Short mmCIF file of C-alpha atoms and ligand atoms in Angstrom, two decimals:
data_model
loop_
_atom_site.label_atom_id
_atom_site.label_comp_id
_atom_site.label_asym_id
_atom_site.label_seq_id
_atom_site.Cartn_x
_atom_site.Cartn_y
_atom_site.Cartn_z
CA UNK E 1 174.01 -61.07 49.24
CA UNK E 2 171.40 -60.09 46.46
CA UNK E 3 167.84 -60.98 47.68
CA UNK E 4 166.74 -63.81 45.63
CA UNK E 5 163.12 -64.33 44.55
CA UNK E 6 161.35 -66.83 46.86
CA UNK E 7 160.23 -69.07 43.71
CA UNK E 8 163.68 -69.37 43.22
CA UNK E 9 165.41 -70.56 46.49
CA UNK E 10 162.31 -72.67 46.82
CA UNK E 11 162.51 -74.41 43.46
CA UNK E 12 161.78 -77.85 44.13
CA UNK E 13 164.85 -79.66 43.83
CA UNK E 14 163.32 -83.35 43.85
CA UNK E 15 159.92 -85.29 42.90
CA UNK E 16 158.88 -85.34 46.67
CA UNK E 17 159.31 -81.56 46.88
CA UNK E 18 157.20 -80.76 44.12
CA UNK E 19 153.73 -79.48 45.37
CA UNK E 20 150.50 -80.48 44.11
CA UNK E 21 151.57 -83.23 41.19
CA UNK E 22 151.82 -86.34 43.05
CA UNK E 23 149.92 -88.21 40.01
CA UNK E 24 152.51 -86.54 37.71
CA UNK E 25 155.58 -86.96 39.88
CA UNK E 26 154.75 -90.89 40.95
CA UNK E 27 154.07 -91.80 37.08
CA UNK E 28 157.41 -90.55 36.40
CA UNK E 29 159.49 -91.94 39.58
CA UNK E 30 157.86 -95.41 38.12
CA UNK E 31 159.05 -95.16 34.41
CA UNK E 32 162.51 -94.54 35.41
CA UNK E 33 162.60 -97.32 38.10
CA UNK E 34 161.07 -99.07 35.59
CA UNK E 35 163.56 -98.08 32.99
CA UNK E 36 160.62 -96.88 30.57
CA UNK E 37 162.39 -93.74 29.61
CA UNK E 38 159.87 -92.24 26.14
CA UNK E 39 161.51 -90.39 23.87
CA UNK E 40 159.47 -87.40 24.58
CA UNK E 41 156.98 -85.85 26.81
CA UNK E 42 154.23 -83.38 26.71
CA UNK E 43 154.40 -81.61 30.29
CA UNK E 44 150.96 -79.16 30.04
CA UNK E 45 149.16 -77.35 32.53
CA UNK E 46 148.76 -73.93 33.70
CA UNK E 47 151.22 -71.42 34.68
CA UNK E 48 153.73 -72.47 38.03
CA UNK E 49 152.12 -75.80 38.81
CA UNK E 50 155.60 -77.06 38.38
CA UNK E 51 156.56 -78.40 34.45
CA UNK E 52 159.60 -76.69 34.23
CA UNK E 53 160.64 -77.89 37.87
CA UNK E 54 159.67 -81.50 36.83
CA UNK E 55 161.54 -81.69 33.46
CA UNK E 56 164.64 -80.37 35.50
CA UNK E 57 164.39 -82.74 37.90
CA UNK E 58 163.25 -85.87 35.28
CA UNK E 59 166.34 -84.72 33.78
CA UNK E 60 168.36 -84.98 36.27
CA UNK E 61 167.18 -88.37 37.72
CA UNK E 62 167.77 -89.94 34.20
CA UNK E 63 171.28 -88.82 34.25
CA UNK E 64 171.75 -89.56 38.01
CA UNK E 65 174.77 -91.63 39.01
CA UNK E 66 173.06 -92.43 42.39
CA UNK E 67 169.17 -92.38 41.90
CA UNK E 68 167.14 -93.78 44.09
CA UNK E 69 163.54 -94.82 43.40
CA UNK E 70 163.39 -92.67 40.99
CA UNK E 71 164.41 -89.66 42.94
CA UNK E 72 167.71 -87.67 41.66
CA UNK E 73 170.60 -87.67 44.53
CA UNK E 74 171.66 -84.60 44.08
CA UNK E 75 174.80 -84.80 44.94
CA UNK E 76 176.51 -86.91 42.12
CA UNK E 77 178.49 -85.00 39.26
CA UNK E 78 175.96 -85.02 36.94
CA UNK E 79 172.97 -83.62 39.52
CA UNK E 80 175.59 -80.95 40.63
CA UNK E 81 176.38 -80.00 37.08
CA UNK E 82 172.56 -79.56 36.30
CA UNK E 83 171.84 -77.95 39.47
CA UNK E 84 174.25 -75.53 38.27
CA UNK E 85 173.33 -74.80 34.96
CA UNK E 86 176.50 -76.08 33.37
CA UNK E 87 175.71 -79.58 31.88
CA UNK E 88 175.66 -78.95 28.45
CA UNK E 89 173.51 -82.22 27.55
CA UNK E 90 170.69 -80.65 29.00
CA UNK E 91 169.19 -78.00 26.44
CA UNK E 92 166.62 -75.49 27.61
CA UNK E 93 165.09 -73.78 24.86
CA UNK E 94 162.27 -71.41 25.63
CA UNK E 95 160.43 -70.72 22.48
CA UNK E 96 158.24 -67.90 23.67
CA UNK E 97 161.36 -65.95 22.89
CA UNK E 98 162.78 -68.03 20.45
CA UNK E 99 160.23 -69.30 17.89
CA UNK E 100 162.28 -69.32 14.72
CA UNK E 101 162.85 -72.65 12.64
CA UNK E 102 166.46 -72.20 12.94
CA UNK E 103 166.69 -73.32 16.71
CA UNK E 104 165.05 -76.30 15.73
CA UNK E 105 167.03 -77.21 12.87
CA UNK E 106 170.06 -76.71 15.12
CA UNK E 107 168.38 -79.39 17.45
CA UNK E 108 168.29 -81.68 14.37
CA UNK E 109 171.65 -81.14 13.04
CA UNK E 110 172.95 -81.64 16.74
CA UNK E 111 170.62 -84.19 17.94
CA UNK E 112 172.46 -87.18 16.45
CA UNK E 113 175.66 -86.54 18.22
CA UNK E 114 175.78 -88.13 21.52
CA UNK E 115 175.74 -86.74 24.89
CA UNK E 116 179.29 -85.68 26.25
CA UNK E 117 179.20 -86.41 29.89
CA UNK E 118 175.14 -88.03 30.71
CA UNK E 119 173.61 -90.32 29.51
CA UNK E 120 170.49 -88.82 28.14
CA UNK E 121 170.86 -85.85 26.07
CA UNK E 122 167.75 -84.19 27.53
CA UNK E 123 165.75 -80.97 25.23
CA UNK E 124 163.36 -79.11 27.57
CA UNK E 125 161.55 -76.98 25.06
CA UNK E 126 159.44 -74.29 27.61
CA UNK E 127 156.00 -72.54 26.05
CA UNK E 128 156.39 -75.40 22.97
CA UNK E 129 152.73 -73.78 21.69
CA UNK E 130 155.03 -70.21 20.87
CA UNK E 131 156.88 -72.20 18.05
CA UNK E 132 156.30 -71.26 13.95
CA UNK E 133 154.60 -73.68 11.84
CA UNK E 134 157.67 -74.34 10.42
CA UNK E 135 159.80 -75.09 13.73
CA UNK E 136 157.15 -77.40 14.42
CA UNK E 137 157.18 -79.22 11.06
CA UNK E 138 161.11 -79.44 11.75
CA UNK E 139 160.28 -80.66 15.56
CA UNK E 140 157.64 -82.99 14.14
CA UNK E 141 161.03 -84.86 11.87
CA UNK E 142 162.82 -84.77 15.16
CA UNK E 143 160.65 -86.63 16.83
CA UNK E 144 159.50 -89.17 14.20
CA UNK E 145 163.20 -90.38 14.27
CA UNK E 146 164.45 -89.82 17.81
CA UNK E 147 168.46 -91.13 18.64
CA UNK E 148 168.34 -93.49 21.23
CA UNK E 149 170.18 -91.39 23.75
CA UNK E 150 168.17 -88.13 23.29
CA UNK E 151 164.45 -87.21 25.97
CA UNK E 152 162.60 -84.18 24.53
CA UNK E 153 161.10 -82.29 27.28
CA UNK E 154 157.79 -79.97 25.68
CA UNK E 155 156.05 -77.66 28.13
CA UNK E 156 152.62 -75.80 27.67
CA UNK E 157 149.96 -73.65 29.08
CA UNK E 158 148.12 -73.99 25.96
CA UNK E 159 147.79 -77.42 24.87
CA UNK E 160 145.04 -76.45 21.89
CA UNK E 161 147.80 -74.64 20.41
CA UNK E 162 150.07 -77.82 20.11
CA UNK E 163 149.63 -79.33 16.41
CA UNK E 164 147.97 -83.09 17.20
CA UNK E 165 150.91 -84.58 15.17
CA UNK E 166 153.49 -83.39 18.14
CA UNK E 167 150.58 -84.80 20.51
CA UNK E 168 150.69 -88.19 19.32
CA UNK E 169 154.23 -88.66 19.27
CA UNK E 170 154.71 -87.59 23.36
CA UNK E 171 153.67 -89.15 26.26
CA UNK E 172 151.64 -86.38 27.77
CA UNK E 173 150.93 -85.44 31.13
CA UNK E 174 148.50 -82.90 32.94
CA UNK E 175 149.22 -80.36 35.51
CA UNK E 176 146.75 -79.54 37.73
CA UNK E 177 146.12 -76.34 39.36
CA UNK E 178 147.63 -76.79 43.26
CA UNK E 179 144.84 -76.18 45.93
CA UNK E 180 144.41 -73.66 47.95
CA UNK E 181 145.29 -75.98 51.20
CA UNK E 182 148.42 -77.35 48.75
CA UNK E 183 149.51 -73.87 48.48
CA UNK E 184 148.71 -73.08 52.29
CA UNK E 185 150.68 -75.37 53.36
CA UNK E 186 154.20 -74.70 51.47
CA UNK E 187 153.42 -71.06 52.20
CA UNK E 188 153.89 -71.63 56.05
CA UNK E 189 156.67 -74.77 55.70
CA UNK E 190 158.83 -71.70 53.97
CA UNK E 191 157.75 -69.15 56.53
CA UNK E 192 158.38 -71.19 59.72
CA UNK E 193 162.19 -72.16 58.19
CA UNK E 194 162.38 -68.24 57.43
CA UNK E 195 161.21 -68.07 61.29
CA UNK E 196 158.50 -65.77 60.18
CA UNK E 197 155.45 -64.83 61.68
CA UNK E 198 151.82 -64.98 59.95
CA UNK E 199 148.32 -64.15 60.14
CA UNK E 200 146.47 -67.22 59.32
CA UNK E 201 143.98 -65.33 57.14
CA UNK E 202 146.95 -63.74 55.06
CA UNK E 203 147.69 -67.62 54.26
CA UNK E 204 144.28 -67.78 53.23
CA UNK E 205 144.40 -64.66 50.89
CA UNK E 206 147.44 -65.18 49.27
CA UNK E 207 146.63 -68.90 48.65
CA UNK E 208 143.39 -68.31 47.14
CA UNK E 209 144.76 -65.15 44.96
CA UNK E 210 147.26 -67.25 43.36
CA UNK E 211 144.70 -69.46 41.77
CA UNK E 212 146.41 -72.56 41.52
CA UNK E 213 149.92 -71.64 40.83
CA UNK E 214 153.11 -71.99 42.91
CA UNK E 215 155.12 -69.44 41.26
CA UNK E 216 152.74 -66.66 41.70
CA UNK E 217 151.67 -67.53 45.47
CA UNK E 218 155.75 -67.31 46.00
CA UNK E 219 155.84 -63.89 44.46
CA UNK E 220 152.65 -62.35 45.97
CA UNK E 221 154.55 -63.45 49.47
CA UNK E 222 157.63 -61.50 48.20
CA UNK E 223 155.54 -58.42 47.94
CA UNK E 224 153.86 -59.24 51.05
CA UNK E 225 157.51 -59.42 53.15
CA UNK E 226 158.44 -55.95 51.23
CA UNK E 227 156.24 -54.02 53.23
CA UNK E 228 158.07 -55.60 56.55
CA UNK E 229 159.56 -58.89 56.26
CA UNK E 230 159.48 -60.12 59.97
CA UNK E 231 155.25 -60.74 59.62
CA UNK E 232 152.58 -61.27 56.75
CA UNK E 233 149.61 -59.53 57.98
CA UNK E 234 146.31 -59.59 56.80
CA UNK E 235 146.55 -56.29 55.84
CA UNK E 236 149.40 -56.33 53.70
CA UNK E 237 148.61 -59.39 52.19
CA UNK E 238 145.04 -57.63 50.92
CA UNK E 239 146.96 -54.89 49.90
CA UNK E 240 149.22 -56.84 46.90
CA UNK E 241 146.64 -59.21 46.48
CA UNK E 242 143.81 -56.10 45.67
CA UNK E 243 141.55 -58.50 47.56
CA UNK E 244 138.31 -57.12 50.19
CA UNK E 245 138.68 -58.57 53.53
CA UNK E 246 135.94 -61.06 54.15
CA UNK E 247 134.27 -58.71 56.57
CA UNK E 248 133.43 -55.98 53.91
CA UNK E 249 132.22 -58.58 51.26
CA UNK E 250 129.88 -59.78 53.92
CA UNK E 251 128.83 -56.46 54.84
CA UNK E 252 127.93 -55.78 50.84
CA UNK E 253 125.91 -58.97 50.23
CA UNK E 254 124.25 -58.24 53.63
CA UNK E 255 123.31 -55.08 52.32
CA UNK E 256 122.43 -56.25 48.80
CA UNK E 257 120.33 -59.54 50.75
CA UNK E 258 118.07 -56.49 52.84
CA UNK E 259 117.57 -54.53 49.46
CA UNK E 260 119.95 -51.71 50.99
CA UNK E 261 121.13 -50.02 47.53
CA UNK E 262 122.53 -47.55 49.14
CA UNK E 263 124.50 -49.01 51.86
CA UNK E 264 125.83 -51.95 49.68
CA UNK E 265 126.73 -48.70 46.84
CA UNK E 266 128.51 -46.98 49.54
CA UNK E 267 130.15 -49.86 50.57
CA UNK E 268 131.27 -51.28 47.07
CA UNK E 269 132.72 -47.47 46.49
CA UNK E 270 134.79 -47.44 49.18
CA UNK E 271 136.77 -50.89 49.11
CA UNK E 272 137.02 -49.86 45.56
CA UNK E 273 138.46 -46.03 46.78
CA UNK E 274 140.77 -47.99 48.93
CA UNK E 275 142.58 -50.31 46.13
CA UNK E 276 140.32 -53.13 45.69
CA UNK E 277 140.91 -54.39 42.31
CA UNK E 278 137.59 -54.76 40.35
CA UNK E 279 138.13 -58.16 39.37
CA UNK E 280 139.33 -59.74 42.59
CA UNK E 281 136.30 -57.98 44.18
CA UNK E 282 133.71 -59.57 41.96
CA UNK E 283 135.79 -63.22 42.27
CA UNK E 284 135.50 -62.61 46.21
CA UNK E 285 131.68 -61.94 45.62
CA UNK E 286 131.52 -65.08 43.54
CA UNK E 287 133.16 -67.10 46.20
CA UNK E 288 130.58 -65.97 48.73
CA UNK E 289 127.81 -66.30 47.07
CA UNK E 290 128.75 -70.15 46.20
CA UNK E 291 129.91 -70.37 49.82
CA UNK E 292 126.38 -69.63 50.67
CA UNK E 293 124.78 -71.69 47.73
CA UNK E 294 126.38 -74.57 49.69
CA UNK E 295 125.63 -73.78 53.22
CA UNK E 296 121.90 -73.60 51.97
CA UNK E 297 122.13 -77.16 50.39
CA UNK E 298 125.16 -78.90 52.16
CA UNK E 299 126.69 -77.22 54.91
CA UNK E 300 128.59 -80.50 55.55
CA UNK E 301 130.24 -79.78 52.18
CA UNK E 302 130.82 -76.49 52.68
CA UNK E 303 133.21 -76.51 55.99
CA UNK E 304 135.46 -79.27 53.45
CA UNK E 305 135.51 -77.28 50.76
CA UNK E 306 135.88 -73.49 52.04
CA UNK E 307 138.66 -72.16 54.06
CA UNK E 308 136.53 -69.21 55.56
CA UNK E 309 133.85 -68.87 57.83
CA UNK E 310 130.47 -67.37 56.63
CA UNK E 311 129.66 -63.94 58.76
CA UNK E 312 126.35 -64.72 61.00
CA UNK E 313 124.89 -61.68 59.88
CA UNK E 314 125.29 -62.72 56.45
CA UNK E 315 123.88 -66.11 56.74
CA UNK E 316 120.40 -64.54 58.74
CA UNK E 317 120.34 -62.26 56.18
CA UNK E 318 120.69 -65.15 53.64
CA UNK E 319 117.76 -67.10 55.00
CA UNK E 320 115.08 -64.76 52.86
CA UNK E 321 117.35 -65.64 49.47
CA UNK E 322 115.80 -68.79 47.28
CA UNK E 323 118.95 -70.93 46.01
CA UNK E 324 117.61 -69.92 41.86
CA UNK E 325 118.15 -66.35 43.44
CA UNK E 326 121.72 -66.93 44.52
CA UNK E 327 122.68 -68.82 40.82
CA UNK E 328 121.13 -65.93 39.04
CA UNK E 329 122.97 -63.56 41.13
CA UNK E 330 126.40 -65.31 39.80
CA UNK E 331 124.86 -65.76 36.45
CA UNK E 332 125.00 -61.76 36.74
CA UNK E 333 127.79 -60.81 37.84
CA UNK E 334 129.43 -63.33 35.26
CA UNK E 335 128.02 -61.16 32.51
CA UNK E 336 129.50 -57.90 34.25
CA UNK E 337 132.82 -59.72 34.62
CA UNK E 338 133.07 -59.90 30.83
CA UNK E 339 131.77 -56.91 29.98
CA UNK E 340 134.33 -55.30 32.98
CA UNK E 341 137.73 -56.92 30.77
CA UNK E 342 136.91 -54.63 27.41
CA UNK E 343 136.00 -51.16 29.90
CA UNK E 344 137.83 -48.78 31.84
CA UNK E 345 135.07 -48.11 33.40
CA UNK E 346 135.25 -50.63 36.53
CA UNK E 347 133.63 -48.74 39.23
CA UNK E 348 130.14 -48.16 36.87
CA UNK E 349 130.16 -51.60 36.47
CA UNK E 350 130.39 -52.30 39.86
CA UNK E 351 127.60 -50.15 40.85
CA UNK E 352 125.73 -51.69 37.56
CA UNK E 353 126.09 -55.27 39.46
CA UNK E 354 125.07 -53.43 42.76
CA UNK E 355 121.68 -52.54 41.39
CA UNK E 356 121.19 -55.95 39.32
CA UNK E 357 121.87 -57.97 42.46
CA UNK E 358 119.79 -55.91 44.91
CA UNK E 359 116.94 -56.38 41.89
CA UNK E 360 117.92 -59.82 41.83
CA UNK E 361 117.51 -60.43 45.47
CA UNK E 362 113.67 -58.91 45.65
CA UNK E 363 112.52 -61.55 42.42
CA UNK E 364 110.80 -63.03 45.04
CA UNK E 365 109.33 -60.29 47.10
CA UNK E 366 106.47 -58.82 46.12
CA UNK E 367 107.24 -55.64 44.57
CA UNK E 368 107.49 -52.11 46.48
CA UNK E 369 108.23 -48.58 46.20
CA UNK E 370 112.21 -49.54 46.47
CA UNK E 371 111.94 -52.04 43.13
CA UNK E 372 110.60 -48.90 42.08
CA UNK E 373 113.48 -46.73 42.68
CA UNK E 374 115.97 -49.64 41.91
CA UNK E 375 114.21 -49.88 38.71
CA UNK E 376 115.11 -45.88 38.12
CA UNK E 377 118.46 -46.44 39.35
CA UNK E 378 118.90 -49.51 36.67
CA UNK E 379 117.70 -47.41 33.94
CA UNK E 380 119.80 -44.34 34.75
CA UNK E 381 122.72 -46.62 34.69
CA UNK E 382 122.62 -48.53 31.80
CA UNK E 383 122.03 -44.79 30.02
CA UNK E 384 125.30 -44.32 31.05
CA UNK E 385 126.84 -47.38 30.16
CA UNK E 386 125.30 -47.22 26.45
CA UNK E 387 127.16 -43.32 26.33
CA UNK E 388 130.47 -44.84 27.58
CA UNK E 389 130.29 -47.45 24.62
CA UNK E 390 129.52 -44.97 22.01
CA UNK E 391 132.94 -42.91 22.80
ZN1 ZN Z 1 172.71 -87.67 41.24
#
């Protein structure tokens, strides 16, 4: 058999399997206990945190023969036929490649006629903020006068983009991002059914790369099992990811903390050499820096909120660092994350921040023969950043 895509032999195929959305999935259980069915609902949030999952499964437990507390059976004629893509009441329309009026107006001309086997006639309409002016006018009619037996389904990653006219006429719910532990946790629930093996720190990776989505965790563990699909290493998993391993990161701040240029240059140049992408290395910096930020202030708060342990050296190193130094040090590196998305040029940027954090670090110190060189270093630098914008 063809391999299939994690994301999709995981789909989640009721409200209780859906990860992460237990606000969203328990206000909709209710309204169709309840029998408070709207006529349409604005599903937005960012990318695989589970709208298109949930209108599947809100349409199915509307049209369920057998639903209980809300939840679809799954095994009645009409979840069977939706699980299987061939109930033609349910209409998915995905308008990021389909934005033309015409689709819309097809929706209105067809809207009116009832549904031939359920009992909702149920329109999930996927990327809704892709539509034309003019299919949205036409929605906007649609939903002004919507048939009794008809549930629009809208989906978005970008709300702002939604007209407010649509907006008021939905009952709109928010998707979070999933945590990290959220994600964690499905990621080894799959794994131990799959009866594979795991590094606990490849868990950590991969759930912290996917930044709050489902989907994309799922398919960074595909890549993961295609370089050997009986373990997720560490390794492998900071291989897709383009993440540092923790150990390196520490080693660099270390080195920036004891005004080492050259060792934290060295170091930055070789996770960099070895497929570290530039972005996830400056998020990983980021995260250690505010890992640190909170040891100094509340280490209580820190062991709840971060999934890694700080390196000793790090933290002894840390002790000579002011907290003001440590927010202007993220301050920075925010700047060089911008300027990094319109340049090429990611490793002088990198070695840009190196310098500016090493500087950074010293604000308080008195200044010595290093600032000095740093100083030269800084200026030589930013010559060459000035050339590369003038090509
Ligand atoms: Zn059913």
């Amino acid at each position: 058999m063809a391999y299939q895509a994690l994301y999709r032999v995981w789909r989640p195929q009721n409200f209780q399997q859906v990860v992460g959305q237990k606000i969203v999935t328990q206000t909709l259980k209710n309204s169709i206990t309840t029998d408070q069915i709207s006529h349409a609902y604005l599903f937005a949030g960012p990318r695989g945190t589970g709208k298109t999952s949930c209108a599947k499964i809100f349409a199915k437990a509307i049209n369920c023969l057998d639903s209980q507390d809300g939840e679809p059976c799954n095994h009645c004629e009409n979840c069977v036929a939706i699980n299987e893509n061939r109930l033609t009441d349910i209409i998915e329309i995905d308008a990021a490649s389909n934005n033309g009026v015409d689709e819309i107006r097809d929706i209105r001309d067809k809207v009116k006629y009832p549904p031939t086997q359920a009992k909702y006639k149920v329109y999930i309409i996927d990327e809704v903020h892709m539509l034309s002016t003019g299919a949205f006018n036409a929605l906007l009619k649609t939903l002004e006068e919507p048939p009794a037996h008809v549930v629009f389904i809208l989906a978005t990653t970008e709300i702002q983009k939604v007209p407010a006219t649509i907006i008021s006429r939905t009952q709109r719910f928010n998707f979070r991002r999933i945590s990290a532990d959220d994600i964690a946790e499905q990621l080894i629930h799959i794994l131990t059914e799959k009866n594979i093996s795991y590094d606990d720190q490849a868990i950590a990776v991969i759930s912290r790369a996917a930044d709050g989505g489902m989907r994309d965790a799922l398919s960074i563990l595909d890549q993961v099992l295609s370089f050997g699909n009986d373990h997720v290493s560490l390794e492998n998993a900071l291989e897709v990811t383009g993440d540092a391993d923790d150990q390196s990161l520490a080693h660099y701040l270390s080195a920036i903390f004891n005004q080492n240029v050259t060792e934290a240059l060295q170091t930055i140049n070789t996770l960099f050499a070895d497929g570290c992408s530039a972005n996830r290395l400056i998020e990983g910096i980021i995260e250690l820096l505010r890992d640190l930020l909170l040891q100094k202030n509340d280490a209580q708060l820190l062991t709840q909120m971060s999934y890694r342990q700080l390196d000793a050296d790090l933290i002894t190193a840390a002790t000579q660092i002011q907290s003001a130094q440590l927010y202007q040090m993220i301050d920075l590196i925010n700047e060089i994350q911008l300027q990094l998305k319109n340049s090429a040029h990611s490793e002088l940027f990198l070695e840009v921040m190196t310098v500016k954090l090493a500087n950074a670090a010293k604000t308080a110190a008195p200044v010595s023969e290093g600032a000095a060189a740093n100083q030269a270093e800084v200026e030589k630098l930013q010559t060459q950043v000035a050339e590369l914008k003038q090509q």
